[in-house]
Amino acid sequence: MSIEQTPPNFENNGIENDVERVSADFDRIHALCEILSPAFPQIEEGVPIEDEALRDKFTELTVLLNELHPADVAAVLESLPPRERNIVWILVKPEDDGEVLLEVSDAVRETLIESMDKDELLAAVDDLDADELAELADDLPHQVVYEALQTRDEEERAQVKAAMSYEDHQVGAIMDFELVSIRADVTCEVVLRYLRRFDSLPDHTDKIFVVDENDVLQGVLPIRKLLVADPEDLVETVMARDIVRFRAEDDVEEAAQAFERYDLVTAPVIDENKKLIGRVTIDEMVDVIREESEADILNMAGLQEEEDLFAPVWDSVKNRWMWLAVNLCTAFLASRVIGAFEGSIEKIVALAALMPIVAGIGGNSGNQTITMIVRAMAMGQLTGMQAGRLLKKEVGVALVNGIIWGTVMGAVSWLLYGSLGIGLVMVAAMTLNLLLAATVGVLIPVIMDKFGRDPALGSSVLITAVTDSGGFLIFLGLATLFLL
Amino acid sequence: MSIEQTPPNFENNGIENDVERVSADFDRIHALCEILSPAFPQIEEGVPIEDEALRDKFTELTVLLNELHPADVAAVLESLPPRERNIVWILVKPEDDGEVLLEVSDAVRETLIESMDKDELLAAVDDLDADELAELADDLPHQVVYEALQTRDEEERAQVKAAMSYEDHQVGAIMDFELVSIRADVTCEVVLRYLRRFDSLPDHTDKIFVVDENDVLQGVLPIRKLLVADPEDLVETVMARDIVRFRAEDDVEEAAQAFERYDLVTAPVIDENKKLIGRVTIDEMVDVIREESEADILNMAGLQEEEDLFAPVWDSVKNRWMWLAVNLCTAFLASRVIGAFEGSIEKIVALAALMPIVAGIGGNSGNQTITMIVRAMAMGQLTGMQAGRLLKKEVGVALVNGIIWGTVMGAVSWLLYGSLGIGLVMVAAMTLNLLLAATVGVLIPVIMDKFGRDPALGSSVLITAVTDSGGFLIFLGLATLFLL
């Protein structure tokens, strides 16, 4: 049977449910930071504040921060500009430092770690579990990781190294080692007595892992079955054998999907010999789900990664330049398409005013199609076989939309410029560009997927590039053919 | 003490962990549906299939479907076109029907319910808990809901009605009634004996609710504390008093945030008199988190709601027309701005080719800013006070980007058109449009929030409208002033 560690229990540590209360605390902390700003130099140097009124505010801020859950402290730190963030970070209870570092975003974590010296960092990571230390290790100075490992026993050192050996997207990187495991041939009564010997059970324990003498996973004993079982029953008669388990190399997003689909709270992680090596918990999976969709949203908006709200200007520029550069390239391409028709525009200047409408509706409609298909792929709802059927449907939608909106804008153009020809070219160009958008909107993700690429990444930029250049080409081309 | 219901335990019911296995099953089901298509009429009418080979395939499909978890069946149904979906739905075990209906997306649920007659629907909802029946009730014919309620006892009828009385975004709409509650003045030994009288405990039970004689919530007894407690200890000495609890009127997204922040598995729901009325579980919260970010992504792409992949063309058109219409209006506005400068374009036709670059980079950069701020607001990291500071930072970023990329494109334009004037206007216009994008990108969400509106909704369309029209105006205006 393996030994487990007892993580600190924060669940009951100063949290009221009232979301409003936390939000009021945040506002108060922001206000106190403003009031205290004249005293920042003293606080930073650790000398007592002379002004009595300020000293009272300082005490209030300290008390308030000490009452907050580490996850709330993390949110407060993320919401503060650098100077204030630094002050609040000084005031956080040293024993909470490690938990807070685990909770903040990567960008903010870097700024916090930069502000700490080696001893503070060592103290902060001292209470952390092996998997938590591994999570922070990449952001810590090497010397700190090295010294922190020296204070651990051999088993824990091995755990930290194991956890650090996996890629960020692998289950191994988010598993923990707080395992409670038993043998199949004991009675439930024995299990209950065994459990009572622990000081406390690991967070989220909803099942106990059943292993044989070689630590090979045999099944799981759900706590809610253990509690209703006859004490004389053997574990092997109560346990579930057909269970959801993961390998350390599995993809975290697939694991998260399994947690979501099968409503899991914890699941065992095994190695290639089916030996139990760790477990994953729903709280980590919730983070995976959140980060996954955040990443999609940021990508769609052209941000490379989550950004510290108050990052220095230069850091923000670096986070954003790539997509801006890509956008400029595609815009330049579209611009050259227009350039090729300068002669036509010189003759009918109305074309210059109407062409963005054709390009715009294509981009909007193409993004609708591609988003729907990328989402369906992410949820595992789309296999290659149906691509043809989907294409037919999307082309149908595009045709309906093209005829409706093309006619509307065609009529408007006719009225505005008094030329039926311009109106008809508008109808045709809008319909054709919508058809192009639908076709490419289905094909881009299907092809990306076939070549094993993530269809979400940059799909929005790609489709807009096609519908912009394509839209200008179709509209100006038709106009040149029929109106000149 | 209250009585609990025992939900079916699917966790161990035919699921292997291997994500690959499920995916292989999906492919096989798709293939079988294709092979079976000649026999669809017989299957639909329930007559035996004559062709022996087809009959074997039919048996294989039936067996395969019966082995799948209801959540996987739901995913299969969502991935199939209407005809195949109908066939598979006929083959699903009737006792799984209710669970599958709960798992599928709203759009697909409607198509499934349409295909069932009253008796089938009544049988499907017969096994469901009160909260699950309430969840389906909106989509079911009134007569079915009415008759389904008749078979329930008074308490359950009250529960269904209570759950149905809340709005979709309220905690009450997703709470369940599977409560296990105890009194504070008994020993842990008594609690363990009491629990043993249940056939099984509700899913996700990680804590037992402690109430007084009026059902007023006193605290919670985490199972993992109960298991390690001395049997002689009184519940009141072991239980946690300072707990996260919700009111039925609370917002589900705020509740989900609390679950995420404090790593909860279940939490009690109380009424205005602090009486325990239900509980919420992490699996529902995961759905809330997923739906919330899906909705954001769909909105950004201009889709009103999640769409059935194989929805009839007309349904898809309806789901998409609103954003297309909005997009056309903003594009028309931008077109009128260009129209106002037709005289300038006639003289310098290069302007027509260059203007989309200025508008494009403004839209891209504005979307970066607005997305970052909307995300920060959603996470509760942004209070009104910091808007000014953020504006300063974003303007700084825009200035840097404007000078860098403006200079690049200015130089390119100079080379292309051999006119230094055009190059300089390009630099100035790009910088100004980026500054406009940054300013509006900060102000739109801050103002929306001040007026109590959801800053996410349509923010991307709004900013693009501003940067398009603004970009054309700035570029063509500067060109008219300085180049003519």
Tab-separated table of N, CA and C in Angstrom, chain A residues 1 182-185 210-218 275:
chain	number	residue	atom	x	y	z
A	1	MET	N	0.841	-1.196	0.000
A	1	MET	CA	0.000	0.000	0.000
A	1	MET	C	0.885	1.258	0.000
A	182	ILE	N	-5.068	0.185	-2.327
A	182	ILE	CA	-5.305	-0.985	-1.483
A	182	ILE	C	-5.247	-2.243	-2.334
A	183	ARG	N	-5.310	-3.399	-1.656
A	183	ARG	CA	-5.336	-4.679	-2.357
A	183	ARG	C	-6.775	-5.170	-2.488
A	184	ALA	N	-6.984	-6.055	-3.461
A	184	ALA	CA	-8.346	-6.511	-3.750
A	184	ALA	C	-8.843	-7.550	-2.737
A	185	ASP	N	-7.904	-8.196	-2.030
A	185	ASP	CA	-8.310	-9.344	-1.220
A	185	ASP	C	-8.575	-9.005	0.254
A	210	VAL	N	-7.235	0.141	-6.559
A	210	VAL	CA	-6.971	-1.236	-6.147
A	210	VAL	C	-5.835	-1.779	-7.018
A	211	VAL	N	-4.738	-2.215	-6.371
A	211	VAL	CA	-3.573	-2.697	-7.115
A	211	VAL	C	-3.163	-4.076	-6.617
A	212	ASP	N	-2.376	-4.792	-7.430
A	212	ASP	CA	-1.842	-6.069	-6.955
A	212	ASP	C	-0.462	-5.848	-6.335
A	213	GLU	N	0.245	-6.936	-6.041
A	213	GLU	CA	1.513	-6.787	-5.312
A	213	GLU	C	2.575	-6.062	-6.141
A	214	ASN	N	2.378	-5.988	-7.471
A	214	ASN	CA	3.336	-5.253	-8.309
A	214	ASN	C	2.850	-3.851	-8.658
A	215	ASP	N	1.865	-3.364	-7.924
A	215	ASP	CA	1.295	-2.041	-8.184
A	215	ASP	C	0.549	-1.952	-9.510
A	216	VAL	N	0.227	-3.108	-10.108
A	216	VAL	CA	-0.561	-3.092	-11.335
A	216	VAL	C	-2.025	-2.807	-10.980
A	217	LEU	N	-2.608	-1.868	-11.696
A	217	LEU	CA	-3.980	-1.439	-11.394
A	217	LEU	C	-4.980	-2.556	-11.682
A	218	GLN	N	-5.791	-2.890	-10.680
A	218	GLN	CA	-6.802	-3.940	-10.838
A	218	GLN	C	-8.205	-3.362	-11.007
A	275	LYS	N	1.128	-0.337	-14.448
A	275	LYS	CA	1.415	0.000	-13.059
A	275	LYS	C	0.846	1.377	-12.746
